[in-house]
Structure formats: C-alpha cells, structure tokens
Amino acid sequence: MTAQATSRNSGQYISPARERAMGVFFLIVAAAMWFFFLRTTEPGVMTTFGMTPGGSKVKAPDWVFETALALQVLIFLTAFLGVYQLARGFKQYTNLVLGIVSGFFIFAFLAWGTSGVSLNLAGLLRVMVIRSVPLTLGALSGILCERSGVFNIAIEGMMLTAAFTATLFGSVTHNLWIGLVTGMLSGLLLGGVLAVLAIKYKVNQIIAGTVINIFSTGLTSFLSAKFLQKYQHLNDPGRFPNWDFPGLSQIPFIGPIFFSHNLYVYAMYVLVVVLTVALFYTRWGLRLRSVGEHPKAADTLGIPVNRTRYMAVLLGGLVAGFAGTYFTLGSVGRFDEVLTAGRGFIALAAMIFGNWNPFGAFGAGLLFGFSDSLAGKLTILRVPIHNKFLEMAPYLVTIIVLAGVIGRAQPPAAGGKPYEKE
Amino acid sequence: MRNLGQQPAQSLRGFFIFLEEVRRSPLTVTFLAIFTGLFLGGIIAALSSEPMYEAFRLSVGEGLKAGAQAAWNTYRALFLGAFGDPVKISAAFASGDWLQINRALSPFFESLVQATPYIFAGLAVAFGFRVGLFNIGAEGQIFVGALAAVWAGVFIKGLPALVHAPLAFLIGGLGGALWGFVPGWLKAKTGAHEVIITIMMNYVAFRLSEYLLTGYLRDPNKTTPISAPIETTAWIPRLFPDPNRFHWGFFIALGIAYLVYLLLFKTTWGFELRTVGANPHAAHYAGMNIVRSTVITMSLSGMLAGFAGANEVLGVNRNLGVAFSSGYGFDSIALALLGNSHPLGVVLAALLFGFLRNGAIQMQLTAGIPIDIISIIQAMILAFIAAPAIIRTLYRLKPPKEVELTVRSEGETA
C-alpha cells in the first residue's frame, strides 16, 4: 500500500531488470525496422507526405524525402537509445523514451508504407484528433468514477443513451444546445443509476455497469426502431459547425490538425486540463482520490466517503453524456442503432493505458484514434497488414499494459469495493 | 397446509408461518424480480404505443385502457411466439397430420433451440461466479468457439459423422477455452483484472472473426462475408423435419449442465474451487492452489461458452456469418445471476430467456414491436436480482436468513 502510494507520487520507479529489458527491446525494435522496412526499400525511392488536410485553406508544402535515408536515420537513433539505455539507463524517463521509440517505429512504418506513393499525413492526423474525442472524453468519465473507487464499465451505455437523447430532443426543438444539455442530463441520470446501485445497494459494480449497458442498448434500439426509423424528422438534429480558433488555426500543418474543429475538440482540450488541475492540485481532487485509494482513512479524517463517490459518479455520468452527444451532434448528425460500436470500451482501454490520468488518457485517446484513422487509410498504403489487426490494436495494447509487460497499470486501490462503515 | 380444517387457529398459524417462509425465501425475490421486470416491460410497451396517446386525448380512462391493451397485445404476441398458438396446436392434433403438428409445435421447439446457447453461456458465467471470477468475456469466447467449430466443420473432411460432429464440437469448446485461458493465466500470473481483460478479448474476438470471415474462412461463392456451409458429417442432427430446427444440442446442454453440477458439488475438486470462490484467503491457507484454480476455471468457463458457439454453428446455422451471436454472452451474465449460479437454476433461467427471445423474434414479425424490448426487460430483471433490497422494499419482504451468494470480483487475487 505504502510502496504503491509513494511510487505514484515520486515519479515511476524503474527496476534495473526492467531497464535492461527495455534496452534490449529498443534494439529489437531497431532490428525489426531494418528487417521489415529498410531491407525491402529500394534506394532512391521517395516518400511524399501531404501536409494540408483536404479542404483546408491554410496551405503547407508537401514533405518529400528519400525513404531509405529516413529509415536509416530512425534506425540509428533507435539503436542509439537502446545502447544508451543498456549502458547508462534513462532511469525515470524510460517510459518517455519508450514513447519516443514507439513514435519512431510508427513514423518508419508510415514512411515505408508511403514509399513511392503519397499520403496525406495532415489529413491522417486531423482524423486522429477527431476520432480521439469520444475515446478521451469517455476515458475522463471513467477516471472520475474510478479515482473515487467506483468501476464504471457503463461508459458505452451512457454514451449510447446520451447520443439518442440528444438526437431526439435536438430534432424536436431544432436546437443543438437543448440536444446537448438533455443528452448530458441523460448521462447524469444513468450515472445516478450506477451510483445508487453501486453505493446504496452495494451491487457488484461490474454487474451494475452491465445492467446499464444492456438497458441502454435495448432502450435506444427499441425506441429508434419504433420511432426514429418511421419519423425521420425526429432523427435530424443537425451538427455543431466547425470553428477556426483565431490565430492558432492559421499555423500551417498544426492549425488545421488541432485548431479547426467543432466544439467537442476544444471542450476535450479544456476538460483534460481542468480535470488534471482539479484532481491533482485541489483539495476537492485530493479528497476524491483519497476515497478511491483508502476510504477508511478518508472517513477517519472526516471526508464523507459515499457522498464523494456519488458526486464523482454523477460527474462521470455527465461527462460520458457529453461524450455521447458527440456521436450525433458532433459527428454524423443522426442516430443509428448501437452507433457507439464499442467506443465506450476503447475509452475504458484509454483510461487504463493512460494510467487513470487525464493527460495520459488524452495521449491514449490520440494513439487509439490514430490506429483508427490509419485503419481507414491502409488500402492506400498497400502494406501487408489487414485493417482488422489495426482495429484490434487498442485492445491488445491494453491487455499488454494490464499484464505489466510494458509499464504497469496502477488502478486506484479501493476500486470496485463498496464502502462499509464500521 | 395439510392441517387445514382441523383447528382453525392452528391452521391459520400454519398459514402465517408459511407466509413468513415465503417472505424470507430468496426464491420469492427471484420470482418477484422476473414479474416486476415483465410488468415494467409492459409499461414501456404501453408508453411507446401510439394508439394510447390518441386515446388519452379522449379521456384518461380510454387512455389507460388503450395502454393496457397495448401491453396485453405485446405479451400475447410474445406468448404465442414462444409457445405456439393453442388453437392451432389443438387443431393440428385433431387432424392427426404429423406435418401439421410439427408446424404448430415448432415455436415451442424453436424456443428450446434459442435456450440451448443460453444454457452453455449461462453455465460458463455461473461456473466463473462460483470460483469468484467474473467472466464477462463469454461473448468473445462464443465467437472463437464458433470460428473453431466452423473451421473443423468445413476443413476436416472424410470423417464419419459419429466422429466428425463430436470432434468439431470439442474443437469449438477448445477455441473458447483458449479465449478463457488467456485472461485466467494473466490474472493468476500478473493480477490483471479479468473483467477488463475479458472485455478486451471480446473485441479482439469480434475483429478476428471479421478478419477470418472476409478472408480465410469466407465462402468464395458468396458476395457477403459468410463461411462455406459445414460438411453434413459435422452436423448436430435435428430430431424433426423442417421447419423445426430442434436438435440434439439441447440434450447435450442438459447433460453438460449435469456434469458441471457433479463437478462443482460432488467432487473434492469442485469443493476446492468453490472454497477459492468463497474465501480465497482461507483457501490459500488451507493449501489450495489459487493460481491453478483460476487458470483452470477460466479455461473451463471459456470452454462452456465455446460450446455455445459450436452448438449454434453445428446445430442451427451450419455456417457462420458476421455478428451471428447477438448478445448471448452478455445476457448470460443476467442469466447466471438469475439462476443463482447453480446449474439447475441456470437451465431454468436459460429456458426463460430462450422463450423470451424466441417470443420476441416472433412478436417483432407479427406485432411490429422491436425485439429490443426483451433487452430492457432482461436488464431490469438483472438489476432487481443484483439488488434484492429494491424488491424487498417494494414488496415489504423480510431479509433472508442465510447469506446470499455474492460475486467476488476485486482487483487482485489473494
């Protein structure tokens, strides 16, 4: 218990055995880049990355470079990092370096896949940001609940219900904002259901989440089949328009990727920062986390455990509701049965991969969004990987992280246990 | 109630004791949970019927009548779909024509067909519950079981039916076992939470099935991603001519439920597993091997779910398409709890769910009420079973004498 608490506060402690394993791993990555990419690349072939997303007014010139040369540089850098790791060690920065090496590998893969053809890199990254929205927001909902000690596997159900509610009310009132608010309220309501089942009735939290997931899938599919299919005007809420962030959106390459989106993307940026500050730099956040780590100690200090948990789960429901409205008001503009398609569970994965940390979840959301975005472009690249395997990637990565192969996930210590006062 | 009529006072007291027992019995909660779920489902059916709102414009009484009518129609269609039309059945028996009888009774048998995968998947989840493990991955294990079984059914050729069908069934079970083994092994070795791992494994299984069905397993002669039909030797035989799809899988499921019962309650090994589930610390100090029981339980649980997939492929569909199992795995969580994680309870709950599901399919065709209403009903039943306090408050029941089985599902193994 104490070891866990200290390790979380004082950065991550990396055991020497793991440091060595990581060094060897970096070298293997370098070797793999040579074996799979460089070996099969003809010298002199060029890679062309488009740096302007389709339809953007902010132009940037294409980036053309020689594939083999870029691969050589990347392999050299990766091998250097591996040797350095073995010789001296990056200590607490090991995970950061692991991220850099993974980035190198992905870039090498893209450069190799694009050799001789052209790929719109900016478009790919723009779609990555868009796809990351529901994943990151869903993960934030999970973080709020789980940091307070309540498992929330119902993110999927909450998002689905909110997507439906937002569509219905947005269409009826012809007002996007009413749709947004009612969608969020429906998330809040389901958060309340989860809280009452898990905290008041002490139902196993996985079962409580399953109840909400089955119920939401059933209810939204039922109502959609019964009404939305028949009365199409009830299924036409419209969408939030794109808004160029003044100044920042004019930066070539960066601007169109990050600062030319609708409400949801900006809300995601804001929420990630706000939640980080609230959870880790305020008294409120400290109390919330203490309830999730050691409720008895928190109770002894006079923190109302169950009330704190209620508040956290309700807020989590609100955030999940917001994430759900994205699917209709921020994306396709109409509701279809089960349109979340398991995104709530990828959000769960992003939460774990991000180590129950808002910025970590954002990073994981971007990574999973990238694999999603790339899966759609694989046919252009003609690489011998099926897009179904890229779609599996978030789940596989989460299993690997949970199993502690690369980095160790540290869930809140009291997660999943109802608190009983003695 | 035997002494009714002997002495009024005594018999009255007997009745009250009986009533007291009923109010304390966990079974009462189960029945009331089902009843309440069905009742609320009726209300939802009423609320979503347009005639009711039109009738409310006339008067409140008319509105209530129309609402009750809508709920009645829903459940009537559900019942007729699940059991068959009594009028038709009696007419068929009166005519004495086998073809007619078969056709009139086929809704009933179709419900049993729908219940069969529920039995397997429910046993899978219940078995995990008994050992304190939450296998939420039955859905993925069903998919992998079906993939393995269809592989065995299509690509193994030239075996006699007596060998081929059981072999394909077992291979399906092994596929599911593999999908259960991975989370079990990871949980035992690294403490990774089996709930999250099995959720992730579900989605890996879905993507894997899409990949295989658009590639390796795909029937090249079809435009849709669907496997080739399995060899006739791999079929689990049906008992009656078409359209009745009732097959031997139902009896296999009952047999396996009995085997699970024997294993859990009549062997030392089962006792050990249940002890690990009830109190892992005590089990550990008693020298029981928690790592081994976790791995074996998850593998066996996966195997049972894999049987569900194999059963669907070999007995019902005889090929495999994308998204063939719509939610058997998730419903089975509700089912295992409803059956109190006991094989007999699971079989009964599976029959209920099978009848509900088949009835709802027919109801969608005849009355135009979307099948998803049964998901709503099942979710509510699950909520009431999981939180019996709600039902007890609602019906003023007394708390039970014995402690109910609770599911232990915490972060780490002991």
Coordinates of C-alpha atoms in Angstrom, one line a residue, chain B:
Chain B
M1 CA -51.4 -26.5 4.8
R2 CA -52.2 -30.2 5.5
N3 CA -53.9 -29.4 8.7
L4 CA -56.4 -27.1 7.2
G5 CA -59.8 -27.7 8.6
Q6 CA -58.6 -29.4 11.8
Q7 CA -58.3 -26.5 14.1
P8 CA -59.0 -23.0 12.7
A9 CA -56.5 -21.2 14.9
Q10 CA -53.7 -23.7 14.3
S11 CA -54.2 -23.8 10.6
L12 CA -54.2 -20.0 10.5
R13 CA -50.9 -20.0 12.3
G14 CA -49.6 -22.6 9.9
F15 CA -50.6 -20.3 7.1
F16 CA -48.7 -17.4 8.6
I17 CA -45.6 -19.5 9.2
F18 CA -45.9 -20.5 5.5
L19 CA -46.3 -16.9 4.5
E20 CA -43.3 -15.9 6.7
E21 CA -41.2 -18.5 5.0
V22 CA -42.3 -17.3 1.6
R23 CA -41.4 -13.7 2.5
R24 CA -38.0 -14.8 3.6
S25 CA -37.2 -17.1 0.7
P26 CA -34.7 -16.0 -1.9
L27 CA -36.8 -17.7 -4.5
T28 CA -39.6 -15.2 -3.8
V29 CA -37.3 -12.4 -4.7
T30 CA -36.3 -14.2 -7.9
F31 CA -39.9 -14.6 -9.0
L32 CA -40.9 -11.1 -8.0
A33 CA -37.8 -9.7 -9.9
I34 CA -39.0 -11.5 -13.0
F35 CA -42.5 -10.4 -12.5
T36 CA -41.6 -6.8 -11.9
G37 CA -39.3 -6.8 -14.9
L38 CA -42.1 -8.1 -17.1
F39 CA -44.5 -5.7 -15.6
L40 CA -42.3 -2.7 -16.3
G41 CA -41.6 -4.0 -19.8
G42 CA -45.4 -3.9 -20.3
I43 CA -45.5 -0.3 -19.2
I44 CA -42.7 0.5 -21.7
A45 CA -44.7 -1.3 -24.4
A46 CA -47.7 0.8 -23.5
L47 CA -45.9 4.0 -23.3
S48 CA -44.4 3.5 -26.8
S49 CA -47.7 2.7 -28.5
E50 CA -49.2 5.5 -30.5
P51 CA -52.9 4.5 -30.0
M52 CA -52.6 5.1 -26.3
Y53 CA -51.7 8.8 -26.8
E54 CA -54.6 9.2 -29.2
A55 CA -56.9 7.6 -26.6
F56 CA -55.7 9.9 -23.9
R57 CA -57.0 12.8 -25.9
L58 CA -60.5 11.4 -25.5
S59 CA -60.3 10.6 -21.7
V60 CA -57.9 9.3 -19.1
G61 CA -59.9 6.1 -18.8
E62 CA -59.8 5.4 -22.5
G63 CA -56.0 6.1 -22.5
L64 CA -55.4 3.7 -19.7
K65 CA -57.5 1.1 -21.5
A66 CA -55.5 1.6 -24.7
G67 CA -52.3 1.3 -22.8
A68 CA -53.3 -1.9 -21.1
Q69 CA -54.5 -3.2 -24.4
A70 CA -51.0 -2.4 -26.0
A71 CA -49.2 -4.2 -23.1
W72 CA -51.6 -7.1 -23.4
N73 CA -51.1 -7.3 -27.2
T74 CA -47.3 -7.3 -26.7
Y75 CA -47.3 -10.2 -24.2
R76 CA -49.9 -12.1 -26.2
A77 CA -47.7 -11.9 -29.3
L78 CA -44.7 -12.8 -27.1
F79 CA -46.5 -15.8 -25.6
L80 CA -47.9 -17.1 -28.9
G81 CA -44.4 -16.7 -30.5
A82 CA -42.7 -18.6 -27.7
F83 CA -45.2 -21.5 -27.2
G84 CA -47.2 -21.6 -30.4
D85 CA -50.9 -20.8 -30.8
P86 CA -53.0 -23.2 -28.6
V87 CA -55.8 -23.1 -31.2
K88 CA -53.6 -24.2 -34.0
I89 CA -51.9 -26.8 -31.8
S90 CA -55.2 -28.4 -30.8
A91 CA -56.5 -28.2 -34.4
A92 CA -53.3 -29.9 -35.6
F93 CA -53.6 -32.7 -33.0
A94 CA -57.3 -33.1 -34.0
S95 CA -56.3 -33.5 -37.7
G96 CA -53.7 -36.1 -36.7
D97 CA -51.4 -34.9 -39.5
W98 CA -47.8 -35.1 -38.5
L99 CA -46.8 -32.3 -40.7
Q100 CA -49.4 -30.0 -39.1
I101 CA -48.4 -31.0 -35.6
N102 CA -44.8 -30.4 -36.3
R103 CA -45.5 -27.0 -37.7
A104 CA -47.9 -26.0 -34.9
L105 CA -45.4 -27.1 -32.2
S106 CA -42.3 -25.6 -33.9
P107 CA -42.5 -22.3 -32.0
F108 CA -42.2 -24.2 -28.7
F109 CA -39.2 -26.2 -30.0
E110 CA -37.6 -23.1 -31.5
S111 CA -37.7 -21.6 -28.0
L112 CA -35.7 -24.6 -26.8
V113 CA -33.3 -24.0 -29.7
Q114 CA -32.8 -20.4 -28.5
A115 CA -32.4 -21.6 -25.0
T116 CA -29.6 -24.0 -25.8
P117 CA -26.8 -21.5 -26.3
Y118 CA -28.1 -19.7 -23.2
I119 CA -27.6 -22.8 -21.2
F120 CA -24.0 -23.2 -22.3
A121 CA -23.1 -19.5 -21.9
G122 CA -25.0 -19.2 -18.6
L123 CA -23.1 -22.2 -17.3
A124 CA -19.9 -20.5 -18.4
V125 CA -20.6 -17.4 -16.4
A126 CA -22.1 -19.2 -13.4
F127 CA -19.0 -21.5 -13.2
G128 CA -16.8 -18.5 -13.0
F129 CA -19.0 -16.9 -10.3
R130 CA -18.8 -19.9 -8.1
V131 CA -15.0 -19.6 -8.1
G132 CA -15.1 -15.9 -7.6
L133 CA -14.2 -15.0 -11.2
F134 CA -16.2 -12.6 -13.4
N135 CA -16.1 -13.9 -16.9
I136 CA -17.6 -11.1 -18.9
G137 CA -16.0 -12.4 -22.0
A138 CA -18.5 -15.2 -22.8
E139 CA -19.5 -13.3 -25.9
G140 CA -15.9 -13.4 -27.3
Q141 CA -15.5 -17.0 -26.3
I142 CA -18.7 -17.8 -28.2
F143 CA -17.3 -16.2 -31.3
V144 CA -14.0 -18.0 -31.1
G145 CA -15.8 -21.3 -30.3
A146 CA -17.9 -20.8 -33.4
L147 CA -14.9 -19.9 -35.5
A148 CA -13.0 -23.0 -34.4
A149 CA -16.1 -25.2 -34.9
V150 CA -16.8 -23.9 -38.4
W151 CA -13.1 -24.4 -39.2
A152 CA -13.4 -28.0 -38.1
G153 CA -16.7 -28.4 -39.9
V154 CA -15.5 -27.0 -43.2
F155 CA -11.9 -28.1 -43.5
I156 CA -11.9 -31.5 -41.9
K157 CA -13.3 -33.9 -44.5
G158 CA -13.9 -37.5 -44.9
L159 CA -14.7 -38.5 -41.3
P160 CA -17.8 -40.5 -40.3
A161 CA -20.5 -38.3 -38.7
L162 CA -20.1 -40.2 -35.4
V163 CA -16.6 -38.8 -35.2
H164 CA -16.7 -35.6 -37.0
A165 CA -19.6 -33.9 -35.2
P166 CA -18.3 -34.6 -31.7
L167 CA -14.8 -33.6 -32.8
A168 CA -16.0 -30.3 -34.3
F169 CA -18.0 -29.6 -31.1
L170 CA -14.9 -30.3 -29.0
I171 CA -12.7 -28.1 -31.2
G172 CA -15.2 -25.3 -30.8
G173 CA -15.0 -25.8 -27.0
L174 CA -11.2 -25.7 -27.1
G175 CA -11.3 -22.4 -29.1
G176 CA -13.4 -20.9 -26.3
A177 CA -11.1 -22.5 -23.7
L178 CA -8.2 -20.7 -25.3
W179 CA -10.0 -17.4 -25.1
G180 CA -10.8 -18.1 -21.4
F181 CA -7.3 -19.4 -20.6
V182 CA -5.5 -16.1 -21.6
P183 CA -7.4 -13.9 -19.1
G184 CA -7.2 -16.6 -16.5
W185 CA -3.5 -17.0 -16.9
L186 CA -2.9 -13.3 -16.9
K187 CA -5.0 -12.9 -13.8
A188 CA -3.2 -15.7 -12.0
K189 CA 0.3 -14.6 -13.0
T190 CA 0.1 -10.8 -13.0
G191 CA -3.0 -9.9 -11.1
A192 CA -4.5 -8.2 -14.1
H193 CA -8.3 -7.8 -13.6
E194 CA -10.1 -10.5 -15.5
V195 CA -13.1 -8.2 -16.2
I196 CA -11.1 -5.7 -18.2
I197 CA -9.0 -8.4 -20.0
T198 CA -12.1 -10.4 -21.0
I199 CA -13.8 -7.2 -22.3
M200 CA -10.7 -6.5 -24.4
M201 CA -10.6 -10.1 -25.5
N202 CA -14.2 -9.8 -26.7
Y203 CA -13.4 -7.1 -29.1
V204 CA -10.3 -8.9 -30.3
A205 CA -12.5 -11.9 -31.0
F206 CA -15.0 -9.7 -32.9
R207 CA -12.3 -8.2 -35.1
L208 CA -10.7 -11.7 -35.6
S209 CA -14.0 -13.1 -36.7
E210 CA -14.5 -10.3 -39.2
Y211 CA -11.0 -10.8 -40.5
L212 CA -11.4 -14.6 -40.9
L213 CA -14.8 -14.3 -42.4
T214 CA -13.7 -11.8 -45.0
G215 CA -10.6 -13.9 -45.7
Y216 CA -9.6 -17.4 -44.8
L217 CA -13.0 -18.8 -43.8
R218 CA -15.0 -16.9 -46.4
D219 CA -17.1 -18.8 -48.9
P220 CA -15.7 -17.6 -52.3
N221 CA -19.0 -18.2 -54.0
K222 CA -20.9 -15.7 -51.8
T223 CA -21.0 -11.9 -52.0
T224 CA -21.5 -11.4 -48.3
P225 CA -18.8 -12.3 -45.8
I226 CA -20.0 -15.7 -44.7
S227 CA -18.3 -19.1 -44.3
A228 CA -18.9 -22.0 -46.5
P229 CA -21.5 -24.5 -45.2
I230 CA -20.0 -27.1 -42.9
E231 CA -19.8 -30.8 -44.0
T232 CA -23.0 -32.7 -43.4
T233 CA -21.0 -35.1 -41.3
A234 CA -20.3 -32.3 -38.8
W235 CA -24.0 -31.5 -38.3
I236 CA -25.6 -32.0 -34.9
P237 CA -28.6 -33.9 -36.1
R238 CA -32.1 -32.5 -35.9
L239 CA -34.9 -34.5 -34.4
F240 CA -37.8 -33.3 -36.7
P241 CA -38.2 -32.4 -40.3
D242 CA -38.1 -28.7 -41.4
P243 CA -39.1 -26.0 -40.4
N244 CA -38.5 -27.4 -36.9
R245 CA -34.8 -26.8 -36.0
F246 CA -34.8 -28.6 -32.7
H247 CA -31.6 -30.6 -32.4
W248 CA -29.6 -32.8 -30.1
G249 CA -27.6 -29.8 -28.8
F250 CA -30.4 -29.2 -26.3
F251 CA -29.8 -32.6 -24.6
I252 CA -26.0 -32.2 -24.8
A253 CA -26.5 -28.9 -22.9
L254 CA -28.6 -30.5 -20.3
G255 CA -26.0 -33.3 -19.9
I256 CA -23.2 -30.8 -19.6
A257 CA -25.2 -28.8 -17.0
Y258 CA -25.4 -32.1 -15.0
L259 CA -21.7 -32.7 -15.4
V260 CA -21.0 -29.1 -14.1
Y261 CA -23.3 -29.8 -11.2
L262 CA -21.4 -33.0 -10.4
L263 CA -18.0 -31.3 -10.7
L264 CA -18.9 -28.3 -8.5
F265 CA -20.9 -30.0 -5.8
K266 CA -19.9 -33.7 -5.7
T267 CA -16.2 -33.8 -6.1
T268 CA -13.3 -32.7 -3.9
W269 CA -12.0 -30.6 -6.7
G270 CA -15.3 -28.8 -7.0
F271 CA -15.2 -28.1 -3.3
E272 CA -11.8 -26.7 -3.6
L273 CA -12.9 -24.4 -6.5
R274 CA -15.9 -23.2 -4.5
T275 CA -13.8 -22.6 -1.4
V276 CA -11.4 -20.4 -3.5
G277 CA -14.5 -18.5 -4.7
A278 CA -16.0 -18.1 -1.2
N279 CA -12.8 -17.1 0.6
P280 CA -9.5 -17.1 -1.3
H281 CA -7.5 -16.3 1.8
A282 CA -8.9 -19.3 3.7
A283 CA -8.4 -21.4 0.6
H284 CA -4.8 -20.2 0.4
Y285 CA -4.1 -21.1 4.0
A286 CA -5.7 -24.5 3.5
G287 CA -3.1 -25.2 0.9
M288 CA -5.3 -24.8 -2.1
N289 CA -3.6 -23.7 -5.3
I290 CA -5.3 -20.4 -6.3
V291 CA -3.2 -19.9 -9.4
R292 CA -4.1 -23.3 -10.8
S293 CA -7.8 -23.0 -9.9
T294 CA -8.0 -19.5 -11.5
V295 CA -6.4 -20.7 -14.8
I296 CA -8.5 -23.9 -14.9
T297 CA -11.7 -22.2 -14.1
M298 CA -11.3 -19.5 -16.7
S299 CA -10.4 -22.1 -19.3
L300 CA -13.3 -24.4 -18.4
S301 CA -15.6 -21.3 -18.4
G302 CA -14.4 -20.3 -21.8
M303 CA -14.9 -23.9 -23.0
L304 CA -18.5 -23.9 -21.9
A305 CA -19.0 -20.6 -23.8
G306 CA -17.2 -22.1 -26.8
F307 CA -19.7 -24.9 -26.8
A308 CA -22.4 -22.3 -27.2
G309 CA -20.7 -21.1 -30.3
A310 CA -20.1 -24.6 -31.6
N311 CA -23.7 -25.5 -30.9
E312 CA -25.0 -22.6 -33.0
V313 CA -22.8 -23.4 -35.9
L314 CA -23.1 -27.2 -36.0
G315 CA -26.8 -27.4 -34.9
V316 CA -28.6 -24.3 -36.1
N317 CA -26.9 -22.2 -38.7
R318 CA -24.5 -24.8 -40.3
N319 CA -22.3 -21.9 -41.4
L320 CA -21.0 -18.8 -39.8
G321 CA -21.8 -15.1 -40.7
V322 CA -20.6 -11.9 -39.2
A323 CA -22.4 -10.9 -35.9
F324 CA -24.1 -14.2 -35.6
S325 CA -24.4 -14.1 -31.8
S326 CA -26.3 -11.1 -30.9
G327 CA -25.7 -10.7 -27.2
Y328 CA -25.9 -14.3 -25.9
G329 CA -22.7 -13.7 -24.0
F330 CA -23.9 -10.5 -22.3
D331 CA -27.4 -11.8 -21.5
S332 CA -25.8 -14.9 -19.9
I333 CA -24.4 -12.7 -17.1
A334 CA -28.0 -11.8 -16.1
L335 CA -29.0 -15.4 -16.6
A336 CA -26.2 -16.8 -14.3
L337 CA -27.3 -14.4 -11.5
L338 CA -30.9 -15.2 -12.0
G339 CA -30.1 -18.9 -11.7
N340 CA -28.1 -18.2 -8.5
S341 CA -25.0 -19.6 -10.3
H342 CA -26.4 -23.1 -9.8
P343 CA -26.6 -25.4 -12.9
L344 CA -30.2 -26.2 -12.3
G345 CA -31.0 -22.5 -11.8
V346 CA -29.1 -21.7 -15.0
V347 CA -31.0 -24.2 -17.0
L348 CA -34.3 -22.8 -15.8
A349 CA -33.2 -19.2 -16.4
A350 CA -31.9 -20.2 -19.8
L351 CA -35.3 -21.6 -20.7
L352 CA -37.0 -18.4 -19.6
F353 CA -34.6 -16.3 -21.7
G354 CA -34.9 -18.7 -24.6
F355 CA -38.7 -18.4 -24.5
L356 CA -38.5 -14.6 -24.2
R357 CA -36.1 -14.3 -27.0
N358 CA -37.9 -16.6 -29.4
G359 CA -41.2 -15.0 -28.5
A360 CA -39.8 -11.6 -29.1
I361 CA -38.5 -12.6 -32.5
Q362 CA -42.0 -13.7 -33.5
M363 CA -43.5 -10.7 -31.8
Q364 CA -41.4 -8.4 -33.9
L365 CA -42.7 -10.2 -37.1
T366 CA -46.3 -10.3 -36.1
A367 CA -47.0 -7.3 -33.9
G368 CA -44.2 -5.0 -35.1
I369 CA -42.8 -4.5 -31.6
P370 CA -39.0 -4.3 -31.8
I371 CA -37.2 -7.3 -30.3
D372 CA -35.0 -5.0 -28.2
I373 CA -37.8 -4.8 -25.6
I374 CA -36.5 -8.0 -24.1
S375 CA -33.1 -6.5 -23.6
I376 CA -34.8 -3.8 -21.5
I377 CA -36.7 -6.5 -19.5
Q378 CA -33.6 -8.5 -19.0
A379 CA -31.6 -5.5 -17.8
M380 CA -34.3 -4.7 -15.3
I381 CA -34.5 -8.3 -14.1
L382 CA -30.8 -8.3 -13.7
A383 CA -30.9 -5.1 -11.7
F384 CA -33.5 -6.5 -9.3
I385 CA -31.7 -9.8 -8.9
A386 CA -28.4 -8.0 -8.2
A387 CA -30.1 -5.5 -5.8
P388 CA -32.6 -7.7 -4.0
A389 CA -33.1 -4.9 -1.5
I390 CA -35.1 -3.0 -4.1
I391 CA -37.5 -5.8 -4.5
R392 CA -37.7 -6.3 -0.7
T393 CA -38.5 -2.7 -0.2
L394 CA -41.0 -2.7 -3.0
Y395 CA -42.9 -5.7 -1.7
R396 CA -42.2 -5.3 2.1
L397 CA -40.2 -8.6 2.2
K398 CA -38.1 -9.6 5.2
P399 CA -34.3 -10.1 4.7
P400 CA -33.2 -13.7 4.2
K401 CA -31.9 -15.9 7.0
E402 CA -28.9 -17.2 5.1
V403 CA -26.3 -15.0 3.4
E404 CA -26.7 -14.9 -0.3
L405 CA -24.0 -15.8 -2.7
T406 CA -22.1 -12.7 -3.7
V407 CA -19.8 -12.3 -6.5
R408 CA -16.2 -11.5 -5.5
S409 CA -14.6 -9.6 -8.2
E410 CA -11.8 -7.4 -6.9
G411 CA -8.6 -6.1 -8.2
E412 CA -6.1 -8.7 -7.1
T413 CA -6.1 -12.4 -6.3
A414 CA -5.0 -13.3 -2.8

